[in-house]
Coordinates of N, CA and C in Angstrom, one line a residue:
Chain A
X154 N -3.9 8.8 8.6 CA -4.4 7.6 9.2 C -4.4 6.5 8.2
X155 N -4.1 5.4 8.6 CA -4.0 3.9 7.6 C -5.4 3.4 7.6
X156 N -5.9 3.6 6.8 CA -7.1 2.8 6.3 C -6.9 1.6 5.8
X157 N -8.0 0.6 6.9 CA -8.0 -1.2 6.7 C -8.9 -1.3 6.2
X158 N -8.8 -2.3 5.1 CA -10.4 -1.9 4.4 C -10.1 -4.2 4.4
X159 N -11.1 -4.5 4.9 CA -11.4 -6.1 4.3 C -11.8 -6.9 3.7
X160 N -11.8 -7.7 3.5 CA -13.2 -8.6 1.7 C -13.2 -10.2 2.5
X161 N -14.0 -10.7 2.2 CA -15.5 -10.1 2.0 C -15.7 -9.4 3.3
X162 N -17.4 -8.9 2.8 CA -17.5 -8.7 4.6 C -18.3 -9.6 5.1
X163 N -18.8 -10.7 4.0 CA -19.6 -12.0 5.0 C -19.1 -13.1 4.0
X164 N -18.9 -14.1 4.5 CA -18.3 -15.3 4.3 C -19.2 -16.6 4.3
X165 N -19.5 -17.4 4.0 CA -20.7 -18.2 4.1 C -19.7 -19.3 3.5
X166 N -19.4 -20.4 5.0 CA -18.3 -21.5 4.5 C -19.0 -22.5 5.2
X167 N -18.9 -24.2 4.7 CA -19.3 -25.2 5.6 C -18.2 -25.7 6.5
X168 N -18.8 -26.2 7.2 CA -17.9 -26.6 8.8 C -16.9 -27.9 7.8
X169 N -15.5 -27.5 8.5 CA -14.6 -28.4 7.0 C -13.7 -28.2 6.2
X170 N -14.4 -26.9 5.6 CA -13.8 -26.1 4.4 C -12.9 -25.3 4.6
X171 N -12.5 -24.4 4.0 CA -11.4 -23.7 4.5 C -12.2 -22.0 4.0
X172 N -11.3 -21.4 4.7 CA -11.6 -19.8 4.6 C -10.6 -19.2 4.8
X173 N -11.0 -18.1 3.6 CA -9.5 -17.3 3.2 C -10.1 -15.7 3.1
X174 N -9.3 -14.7 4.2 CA -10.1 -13.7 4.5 C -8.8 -12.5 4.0
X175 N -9.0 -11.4 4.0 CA -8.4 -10.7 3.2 C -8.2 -8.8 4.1
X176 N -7.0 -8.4 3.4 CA -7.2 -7.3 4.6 C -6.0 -6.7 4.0
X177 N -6.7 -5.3 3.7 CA -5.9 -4.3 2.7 C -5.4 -3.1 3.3
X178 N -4.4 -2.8 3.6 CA -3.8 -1.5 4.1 C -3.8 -0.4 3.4
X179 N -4.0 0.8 3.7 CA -3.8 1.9 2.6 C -2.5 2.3 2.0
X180 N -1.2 1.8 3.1 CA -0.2 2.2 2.9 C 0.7 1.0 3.9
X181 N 1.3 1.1 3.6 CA 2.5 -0.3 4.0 C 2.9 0.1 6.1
X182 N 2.4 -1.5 6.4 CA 2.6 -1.8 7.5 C 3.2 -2.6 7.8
X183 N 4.5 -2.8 7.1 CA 5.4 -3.6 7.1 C 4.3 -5.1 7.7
X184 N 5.0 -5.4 8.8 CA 4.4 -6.8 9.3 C 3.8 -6.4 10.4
X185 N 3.1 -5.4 11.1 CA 2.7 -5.1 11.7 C 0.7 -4.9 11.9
X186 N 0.8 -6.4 12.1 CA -0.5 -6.4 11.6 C -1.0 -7.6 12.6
X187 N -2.6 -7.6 12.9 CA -2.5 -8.4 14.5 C -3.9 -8.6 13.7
X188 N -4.7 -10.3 13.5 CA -6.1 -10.5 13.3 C -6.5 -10.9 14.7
X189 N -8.1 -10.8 14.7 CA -8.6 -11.3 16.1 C -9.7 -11.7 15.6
X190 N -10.4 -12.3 16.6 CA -11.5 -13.0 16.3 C -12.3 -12.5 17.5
X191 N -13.6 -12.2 16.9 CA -15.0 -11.5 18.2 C -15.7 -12.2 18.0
X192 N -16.7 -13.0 18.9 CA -17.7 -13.2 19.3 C -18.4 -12.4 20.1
X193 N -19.7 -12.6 20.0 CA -20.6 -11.7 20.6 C -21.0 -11.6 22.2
X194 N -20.6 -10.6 22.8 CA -20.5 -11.0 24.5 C -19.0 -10.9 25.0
X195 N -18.4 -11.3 24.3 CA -17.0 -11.7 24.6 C -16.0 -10.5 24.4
X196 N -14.9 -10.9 24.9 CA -13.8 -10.0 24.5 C -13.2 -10.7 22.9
X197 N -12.6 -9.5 22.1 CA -11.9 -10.0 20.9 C -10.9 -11.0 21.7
X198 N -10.2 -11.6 20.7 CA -9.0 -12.7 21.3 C -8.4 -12.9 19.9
X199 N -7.0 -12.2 20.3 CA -5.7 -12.8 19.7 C -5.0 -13.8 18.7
X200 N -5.5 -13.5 17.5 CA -4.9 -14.7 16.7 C -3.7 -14.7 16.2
X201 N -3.4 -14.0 15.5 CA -2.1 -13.6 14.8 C -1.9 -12.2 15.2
X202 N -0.2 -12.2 15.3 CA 0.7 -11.1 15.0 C 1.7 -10.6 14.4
X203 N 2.3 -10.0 14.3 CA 3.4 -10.1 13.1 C 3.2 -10.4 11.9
X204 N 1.6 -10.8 11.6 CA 1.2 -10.9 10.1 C 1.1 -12.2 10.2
X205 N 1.9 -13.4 10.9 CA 2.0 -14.7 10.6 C 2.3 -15.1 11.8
X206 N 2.5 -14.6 12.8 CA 3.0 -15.7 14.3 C 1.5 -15.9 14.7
X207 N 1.2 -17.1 15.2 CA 0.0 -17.7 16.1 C 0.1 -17.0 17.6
X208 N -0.9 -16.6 18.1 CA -0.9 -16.3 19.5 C -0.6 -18.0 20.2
X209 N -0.7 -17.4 21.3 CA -0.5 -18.5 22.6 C -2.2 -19.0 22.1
X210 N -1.9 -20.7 22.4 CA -3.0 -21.3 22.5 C -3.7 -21.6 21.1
X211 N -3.4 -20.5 19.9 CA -4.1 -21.0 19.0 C -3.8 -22.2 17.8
X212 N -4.9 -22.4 17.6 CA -4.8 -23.8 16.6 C -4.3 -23.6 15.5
X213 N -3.6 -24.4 14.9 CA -2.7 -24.9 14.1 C -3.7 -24.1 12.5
X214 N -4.7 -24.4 12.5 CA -5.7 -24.3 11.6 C -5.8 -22.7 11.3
X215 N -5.2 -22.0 11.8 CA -5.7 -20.7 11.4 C -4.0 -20.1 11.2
X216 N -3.5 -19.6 10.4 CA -2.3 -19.1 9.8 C -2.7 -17.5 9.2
X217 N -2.0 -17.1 9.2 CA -1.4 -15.5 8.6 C -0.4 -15.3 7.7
X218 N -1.1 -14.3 6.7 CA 0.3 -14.4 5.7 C -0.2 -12.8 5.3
X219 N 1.1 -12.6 4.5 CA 1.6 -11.1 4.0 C 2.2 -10.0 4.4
X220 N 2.8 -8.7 3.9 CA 3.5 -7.9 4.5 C 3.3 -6.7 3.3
X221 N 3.7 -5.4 4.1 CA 3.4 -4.2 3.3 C 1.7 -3.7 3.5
X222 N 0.9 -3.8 2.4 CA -0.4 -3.3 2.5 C -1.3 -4.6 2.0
X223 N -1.1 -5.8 1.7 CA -1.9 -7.0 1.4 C -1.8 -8.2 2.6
X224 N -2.6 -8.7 3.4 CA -2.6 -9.7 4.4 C -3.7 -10.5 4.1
X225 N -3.5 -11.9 4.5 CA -4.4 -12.7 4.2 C -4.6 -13.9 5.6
X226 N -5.6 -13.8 6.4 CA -6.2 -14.8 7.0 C -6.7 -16.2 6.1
X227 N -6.3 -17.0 6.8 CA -6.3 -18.4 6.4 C -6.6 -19.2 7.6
X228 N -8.1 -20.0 7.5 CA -8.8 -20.8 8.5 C -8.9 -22.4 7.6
X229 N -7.9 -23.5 8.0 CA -7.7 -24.4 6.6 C -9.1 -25.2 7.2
X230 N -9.6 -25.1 8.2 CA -11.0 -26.7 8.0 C -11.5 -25.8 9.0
X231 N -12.8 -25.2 8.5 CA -13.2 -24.8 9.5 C -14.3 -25.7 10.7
X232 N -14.2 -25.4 12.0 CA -14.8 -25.8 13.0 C -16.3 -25.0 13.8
X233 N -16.9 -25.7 14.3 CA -17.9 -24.6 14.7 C -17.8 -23.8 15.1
X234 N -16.8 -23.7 16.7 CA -16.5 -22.8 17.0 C -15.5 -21.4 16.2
X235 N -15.2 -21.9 15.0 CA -15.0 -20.5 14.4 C -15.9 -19.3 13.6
X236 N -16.9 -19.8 13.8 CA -17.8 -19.5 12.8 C -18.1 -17.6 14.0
X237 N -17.8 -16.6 13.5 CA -17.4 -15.1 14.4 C -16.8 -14.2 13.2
X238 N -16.9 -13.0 14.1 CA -16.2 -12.1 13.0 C -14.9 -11.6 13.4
X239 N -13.9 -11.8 12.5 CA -12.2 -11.4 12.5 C -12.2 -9.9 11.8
X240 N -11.3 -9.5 12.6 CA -10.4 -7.8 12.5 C -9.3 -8.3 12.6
X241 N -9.1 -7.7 11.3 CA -7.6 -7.1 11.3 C -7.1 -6.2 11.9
X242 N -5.7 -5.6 12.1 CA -5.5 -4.6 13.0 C -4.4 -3.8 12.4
X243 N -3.7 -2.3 12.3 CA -2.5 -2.2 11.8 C -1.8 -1.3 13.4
X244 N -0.4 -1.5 13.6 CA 0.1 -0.8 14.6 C 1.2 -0.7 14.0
X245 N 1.1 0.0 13.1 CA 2.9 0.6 12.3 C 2.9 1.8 12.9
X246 N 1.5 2.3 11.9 CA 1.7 4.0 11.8 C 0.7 4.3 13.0
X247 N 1.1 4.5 14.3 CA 0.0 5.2 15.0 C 0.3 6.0 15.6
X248 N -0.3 7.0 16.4 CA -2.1 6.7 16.3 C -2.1 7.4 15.3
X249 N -3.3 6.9 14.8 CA -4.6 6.2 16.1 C -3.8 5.2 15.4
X250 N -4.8 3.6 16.3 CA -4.7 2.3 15.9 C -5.7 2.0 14.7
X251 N -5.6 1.4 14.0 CA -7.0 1.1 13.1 C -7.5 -0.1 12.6
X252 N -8.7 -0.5 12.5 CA -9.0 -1.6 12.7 C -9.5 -1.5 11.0
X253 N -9.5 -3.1 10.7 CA -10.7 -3.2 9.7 C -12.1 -3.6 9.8
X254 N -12.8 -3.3 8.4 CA -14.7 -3.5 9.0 C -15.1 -4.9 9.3
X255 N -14.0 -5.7 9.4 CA -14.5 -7.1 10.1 C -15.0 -7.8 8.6
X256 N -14.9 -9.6 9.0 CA -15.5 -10.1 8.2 C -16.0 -11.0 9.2
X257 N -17.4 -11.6 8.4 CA -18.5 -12.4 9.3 C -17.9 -13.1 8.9
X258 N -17.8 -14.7 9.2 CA -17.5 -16.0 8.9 C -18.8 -17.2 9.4
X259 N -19.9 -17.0 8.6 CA -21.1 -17.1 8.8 C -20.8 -19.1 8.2
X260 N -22.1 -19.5 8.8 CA -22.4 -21.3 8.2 C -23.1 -21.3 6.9
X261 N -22.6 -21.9 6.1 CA -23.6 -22.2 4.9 C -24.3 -23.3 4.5
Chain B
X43 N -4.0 -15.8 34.9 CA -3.9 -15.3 33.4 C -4.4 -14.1 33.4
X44 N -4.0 -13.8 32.2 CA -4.3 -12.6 32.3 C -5.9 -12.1 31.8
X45 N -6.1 -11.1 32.6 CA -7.7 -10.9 32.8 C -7.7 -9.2 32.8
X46 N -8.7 -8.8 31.9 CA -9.3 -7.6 31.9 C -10.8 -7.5 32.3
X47 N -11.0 -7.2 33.3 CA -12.3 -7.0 33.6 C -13.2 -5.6 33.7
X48 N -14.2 -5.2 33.4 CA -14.7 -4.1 32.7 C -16.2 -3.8 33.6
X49 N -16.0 -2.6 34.0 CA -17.5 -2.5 34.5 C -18.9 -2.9 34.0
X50 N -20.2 -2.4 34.5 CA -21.1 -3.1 33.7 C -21.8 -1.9 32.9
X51 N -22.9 -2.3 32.4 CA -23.3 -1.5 31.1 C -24.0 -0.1 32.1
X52 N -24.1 1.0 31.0 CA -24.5 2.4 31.8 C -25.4 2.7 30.5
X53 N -26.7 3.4 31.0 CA -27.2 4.0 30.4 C -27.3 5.8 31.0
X54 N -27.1 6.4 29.7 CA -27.2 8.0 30.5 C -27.4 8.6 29.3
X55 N -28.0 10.1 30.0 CA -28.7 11.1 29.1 C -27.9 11.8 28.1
X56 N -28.0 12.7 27.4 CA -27.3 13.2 26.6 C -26.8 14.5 27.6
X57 N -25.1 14.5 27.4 CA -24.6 15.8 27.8 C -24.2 15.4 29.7
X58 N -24.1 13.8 29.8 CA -23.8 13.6 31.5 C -22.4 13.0 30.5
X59 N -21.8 12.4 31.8 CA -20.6 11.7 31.7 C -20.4 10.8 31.8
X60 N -19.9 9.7 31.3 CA -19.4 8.2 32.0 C -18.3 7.7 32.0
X61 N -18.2 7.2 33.2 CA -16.3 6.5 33.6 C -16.9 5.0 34.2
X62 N -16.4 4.2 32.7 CA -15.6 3.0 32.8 C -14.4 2.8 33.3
X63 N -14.6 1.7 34.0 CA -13.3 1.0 34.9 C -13.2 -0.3 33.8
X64 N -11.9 -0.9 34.3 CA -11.1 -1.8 33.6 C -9.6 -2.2 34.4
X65 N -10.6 -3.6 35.6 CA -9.6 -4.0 36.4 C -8.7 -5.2 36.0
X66 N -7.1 -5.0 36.3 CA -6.6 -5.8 34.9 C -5.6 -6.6 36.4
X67 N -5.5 -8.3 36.1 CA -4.9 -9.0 37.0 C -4.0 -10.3 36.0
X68 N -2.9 -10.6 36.9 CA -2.5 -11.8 36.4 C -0.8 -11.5 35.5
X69 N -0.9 -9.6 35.4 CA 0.3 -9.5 35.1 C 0.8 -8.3 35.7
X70 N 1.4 -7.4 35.6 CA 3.2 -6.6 36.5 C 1.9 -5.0 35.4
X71 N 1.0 -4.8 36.1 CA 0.0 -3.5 35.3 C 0.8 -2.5 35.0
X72 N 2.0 -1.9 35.7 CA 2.7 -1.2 35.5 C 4.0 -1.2 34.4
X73 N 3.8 -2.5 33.7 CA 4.7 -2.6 32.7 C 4.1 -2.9 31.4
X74 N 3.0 -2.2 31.0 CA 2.1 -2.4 29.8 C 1.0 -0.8 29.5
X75 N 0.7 -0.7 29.0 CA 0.1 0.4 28.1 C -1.4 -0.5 28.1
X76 N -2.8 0.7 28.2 CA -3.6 0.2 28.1 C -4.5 1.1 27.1
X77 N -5.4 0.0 26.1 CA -5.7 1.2 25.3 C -7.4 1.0 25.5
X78 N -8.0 2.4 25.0 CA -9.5 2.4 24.9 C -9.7 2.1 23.4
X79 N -10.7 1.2 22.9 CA -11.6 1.4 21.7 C -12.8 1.3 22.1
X80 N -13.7 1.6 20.9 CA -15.5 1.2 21.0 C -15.4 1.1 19.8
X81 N -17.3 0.3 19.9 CA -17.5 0.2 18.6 C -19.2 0.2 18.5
X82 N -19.6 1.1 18.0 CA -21.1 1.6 17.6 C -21.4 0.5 16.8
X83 N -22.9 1.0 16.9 CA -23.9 -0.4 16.2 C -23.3 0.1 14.6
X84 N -23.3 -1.4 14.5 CA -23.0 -0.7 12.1 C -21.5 -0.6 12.1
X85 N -20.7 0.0 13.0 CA -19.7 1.0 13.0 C -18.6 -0.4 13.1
X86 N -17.3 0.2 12.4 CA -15.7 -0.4 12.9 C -15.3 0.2 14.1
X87 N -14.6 -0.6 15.0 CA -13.8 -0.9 16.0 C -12.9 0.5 15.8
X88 N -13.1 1.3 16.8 CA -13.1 2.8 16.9 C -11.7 3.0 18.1
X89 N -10.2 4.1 17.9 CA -9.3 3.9 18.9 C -9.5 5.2 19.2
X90 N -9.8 4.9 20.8 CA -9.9 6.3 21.2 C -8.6 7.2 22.2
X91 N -7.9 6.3 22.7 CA -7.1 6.7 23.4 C -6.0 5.5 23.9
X92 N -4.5 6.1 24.8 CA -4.5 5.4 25.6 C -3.6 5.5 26.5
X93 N -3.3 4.8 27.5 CA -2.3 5.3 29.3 C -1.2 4.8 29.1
X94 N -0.3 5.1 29.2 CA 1.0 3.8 30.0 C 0.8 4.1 31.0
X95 N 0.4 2.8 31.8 CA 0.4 2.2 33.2 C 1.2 2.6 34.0
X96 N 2.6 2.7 33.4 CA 3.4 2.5 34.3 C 4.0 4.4 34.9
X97 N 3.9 5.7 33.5 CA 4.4 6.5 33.9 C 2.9 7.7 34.1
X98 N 1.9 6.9 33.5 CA 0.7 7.6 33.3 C 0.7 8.6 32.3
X99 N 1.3 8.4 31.4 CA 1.2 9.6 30.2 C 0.0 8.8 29.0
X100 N -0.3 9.6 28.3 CA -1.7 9.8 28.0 C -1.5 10.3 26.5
X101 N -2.2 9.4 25.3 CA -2.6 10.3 24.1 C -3.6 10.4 23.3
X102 N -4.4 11.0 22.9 CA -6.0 11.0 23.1 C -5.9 11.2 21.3
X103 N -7.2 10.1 20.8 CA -7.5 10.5 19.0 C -8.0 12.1 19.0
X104 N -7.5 12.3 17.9 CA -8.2 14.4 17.9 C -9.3 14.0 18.0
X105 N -10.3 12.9 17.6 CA -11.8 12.5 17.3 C -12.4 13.0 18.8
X106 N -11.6 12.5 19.9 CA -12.3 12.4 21.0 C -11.5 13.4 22.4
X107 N -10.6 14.3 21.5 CA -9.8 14.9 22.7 C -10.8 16.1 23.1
X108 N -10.3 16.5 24.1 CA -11.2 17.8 25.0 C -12.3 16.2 25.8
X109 N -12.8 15.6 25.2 CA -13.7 15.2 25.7 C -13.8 13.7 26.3
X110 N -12.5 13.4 26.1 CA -12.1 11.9 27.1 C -11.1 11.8 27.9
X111 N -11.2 11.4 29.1 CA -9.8 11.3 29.5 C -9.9 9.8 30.1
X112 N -8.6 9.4 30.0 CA -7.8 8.2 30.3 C -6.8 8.1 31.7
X113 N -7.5 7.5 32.9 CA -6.3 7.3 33.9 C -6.2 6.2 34.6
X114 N -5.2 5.8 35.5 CA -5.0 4.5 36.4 C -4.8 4.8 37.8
X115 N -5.1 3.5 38.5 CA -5.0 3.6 40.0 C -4.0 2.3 40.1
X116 N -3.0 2.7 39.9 CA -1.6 1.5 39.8 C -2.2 0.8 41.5
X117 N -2.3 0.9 42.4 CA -2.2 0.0 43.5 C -3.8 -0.8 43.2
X118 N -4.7 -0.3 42.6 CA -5.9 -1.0 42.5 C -5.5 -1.7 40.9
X119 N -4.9 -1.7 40.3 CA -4.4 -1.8 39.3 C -5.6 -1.7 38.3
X120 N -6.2 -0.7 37.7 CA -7.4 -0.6 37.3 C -7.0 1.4 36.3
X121 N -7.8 0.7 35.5 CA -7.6 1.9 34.1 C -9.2 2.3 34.0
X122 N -9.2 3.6 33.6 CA -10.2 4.1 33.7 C -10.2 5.0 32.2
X123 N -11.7 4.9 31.8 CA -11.8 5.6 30.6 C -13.2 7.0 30.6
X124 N -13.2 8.0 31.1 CA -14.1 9.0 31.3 C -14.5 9.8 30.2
X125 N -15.6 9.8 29.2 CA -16.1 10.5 28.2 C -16.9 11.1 28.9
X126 N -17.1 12.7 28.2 CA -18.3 13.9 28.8 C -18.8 14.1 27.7
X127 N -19.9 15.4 27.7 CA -20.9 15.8 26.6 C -21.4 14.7 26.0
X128 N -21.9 13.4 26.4 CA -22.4 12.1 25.8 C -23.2 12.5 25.0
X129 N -23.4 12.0 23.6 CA -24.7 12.6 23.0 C -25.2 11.2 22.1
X130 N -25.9 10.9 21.7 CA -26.7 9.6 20.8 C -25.7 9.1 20.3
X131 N -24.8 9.4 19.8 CA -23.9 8.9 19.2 C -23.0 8.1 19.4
X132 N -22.4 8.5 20.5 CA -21.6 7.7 21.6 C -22.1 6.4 22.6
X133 N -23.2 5.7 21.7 CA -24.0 4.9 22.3 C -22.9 3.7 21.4
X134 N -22.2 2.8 22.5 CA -21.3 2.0 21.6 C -21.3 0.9 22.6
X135 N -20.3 -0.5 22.4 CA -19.6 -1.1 23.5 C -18.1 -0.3 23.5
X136 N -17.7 0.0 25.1 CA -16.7 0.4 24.7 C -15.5 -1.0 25.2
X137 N -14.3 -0.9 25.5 CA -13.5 -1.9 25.4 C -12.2 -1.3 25.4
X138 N -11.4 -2.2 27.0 CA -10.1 -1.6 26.8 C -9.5 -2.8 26.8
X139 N -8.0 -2.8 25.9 CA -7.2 -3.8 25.5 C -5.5 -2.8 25.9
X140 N -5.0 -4.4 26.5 CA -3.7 -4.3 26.8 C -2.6 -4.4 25.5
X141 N -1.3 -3.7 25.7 CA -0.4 -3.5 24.9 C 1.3 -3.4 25.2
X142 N 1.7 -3.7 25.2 CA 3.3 -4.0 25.9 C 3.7 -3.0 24.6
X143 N 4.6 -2.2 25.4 CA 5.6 -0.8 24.5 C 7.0 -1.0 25.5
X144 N 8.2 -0.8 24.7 CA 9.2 -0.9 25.0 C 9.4 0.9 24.9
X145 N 10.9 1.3 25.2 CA 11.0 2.9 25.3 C 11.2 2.7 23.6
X146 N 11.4 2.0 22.9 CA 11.5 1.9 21.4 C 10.3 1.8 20.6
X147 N 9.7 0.9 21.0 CA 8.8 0.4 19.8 C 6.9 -0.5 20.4
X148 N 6.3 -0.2 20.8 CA 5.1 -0.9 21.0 C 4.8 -2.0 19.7
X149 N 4.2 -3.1 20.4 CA 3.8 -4.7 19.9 C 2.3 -4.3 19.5
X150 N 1.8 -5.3 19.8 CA 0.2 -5.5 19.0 C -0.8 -5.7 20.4
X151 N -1.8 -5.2 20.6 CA -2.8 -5.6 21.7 C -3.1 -7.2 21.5
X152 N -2.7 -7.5 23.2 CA -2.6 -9.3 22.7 C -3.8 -9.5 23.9
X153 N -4.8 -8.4 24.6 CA -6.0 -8.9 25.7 C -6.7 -8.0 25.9
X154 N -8.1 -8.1 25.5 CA -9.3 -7.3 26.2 C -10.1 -7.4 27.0
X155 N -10.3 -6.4 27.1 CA -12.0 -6.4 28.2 C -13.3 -6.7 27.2
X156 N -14.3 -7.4 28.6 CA -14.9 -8.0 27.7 C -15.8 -6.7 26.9
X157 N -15.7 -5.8 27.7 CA -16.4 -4.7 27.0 C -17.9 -4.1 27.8
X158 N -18.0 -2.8 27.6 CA -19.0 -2.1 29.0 C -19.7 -1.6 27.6
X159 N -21.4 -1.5 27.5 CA -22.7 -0.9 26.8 C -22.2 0.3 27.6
X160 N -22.3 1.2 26.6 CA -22.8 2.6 26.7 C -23.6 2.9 26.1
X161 N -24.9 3.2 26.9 CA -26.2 4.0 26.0 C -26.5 5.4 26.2
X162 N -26.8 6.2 25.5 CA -27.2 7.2 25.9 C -28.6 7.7 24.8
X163 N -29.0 7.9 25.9 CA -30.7 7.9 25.4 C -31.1 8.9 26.2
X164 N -32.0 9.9 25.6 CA -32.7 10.8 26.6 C -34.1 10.4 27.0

């Protein structure tokens, strides 16, 4: 099983700033790697896939990068409404699917 | 658009059963793979299973086999996720999310349900 492991696991950024989230594979998932964003109540929702393609609809402001077992979320100004917690995801090696422990992207 | 909709929250005792529904509209149900996760309080985003829609074949985590099963009603277009022997533990949201699989290769889950409480409390 591929173990996601993420950093931080809480983020404390002002509305503006930028945020840089992080997301470690145990073993190489090529580009196969999907972040999402949960809010509470809600369904997760689709940010990146492929490690770096934008879903449908999303803002410019949020980009993907890396390949193999290192990925990096990148939120360049953050807005209110981003303020939730993102999962990583890997779908190379499955099953299972595996997620990572999420990072809060909390207001400071 | 596409929509996953999820039954509502269940509370039940230790050792009954519960089946979540997950009525999915807006796309061709039979040309997508549907998967189960949960996720316990404290806990990471947990995969427990999942269907292709289209031929109904089925593959269950060892975590949760014997004791989950996964099926569809293609004309109600709705996926179903049934856990037995419930016990404290299994107290999670659960959540099913859609997946597009070619006979080659499956993509990344790009839509979920908003997600059904399961409690189980004696």
């Amino acid at each position: 099983e591929v173990v996601m492991t993420q950093s931080p696991a809480t983020l404390s950024v002002s509305p503006g700033e930028r945020a840089t989230l992080s997301c470690r594979a145990s073993q190489s998932v090529s580009s196969n790697l999907a972040w999402y964003q949960h809010k509470p109540g809600q369904a997760p929702r689709l940010l990146i896939y492929g490690a770096s393609t934008r879903a449908t609809d999303i803002p410019a402001r949020f980009s993907g990068s890396g390949s193999g077992t290192e990925f990096t979320l990148t939120i360049s100004s953050l807005q209110s409404e981003d303020f939730a917690v993102y999962y990583c995801q890997q779908y190379n090696n499955w099953p299972p699917l595996t997620f990572g422990g999420g990072t809060k992207v909390e207001i400071k | 658009q596409v929509q996953l909709v999820q039954s509502g929250a269940e509370v039940k005792k230790p050792g009954a059963s519960v089946k979540v529904s997950c009525k999915a509209s807006g796309y061709i149900f039979t040309s997508y793979t549907m998967h189960w996760v949960r996720q316990a309080p404290g806990q990471r985003l947990e995969w427990m299973g999942w269907i292709n829609a289209g031929n109904g074949d089925t593959k269950y985590s060892q975590k949760f086999q014997g004791r989950v099963t996964i099926t569809r009603d293609t004309p109600a277009t709705t996926a179903y996720m049934e856990l037995s022997s419930l016990r404290s533990e299994d107290t999670a949201v659960y959540y099913c999310a859609r997946m597009y699989c070619t006979s080659i290769r499956c993509y990344n889950v790009d839509h979920w349900g908003q997600g059904t409480l399961v409690t189980v409390s004696s």
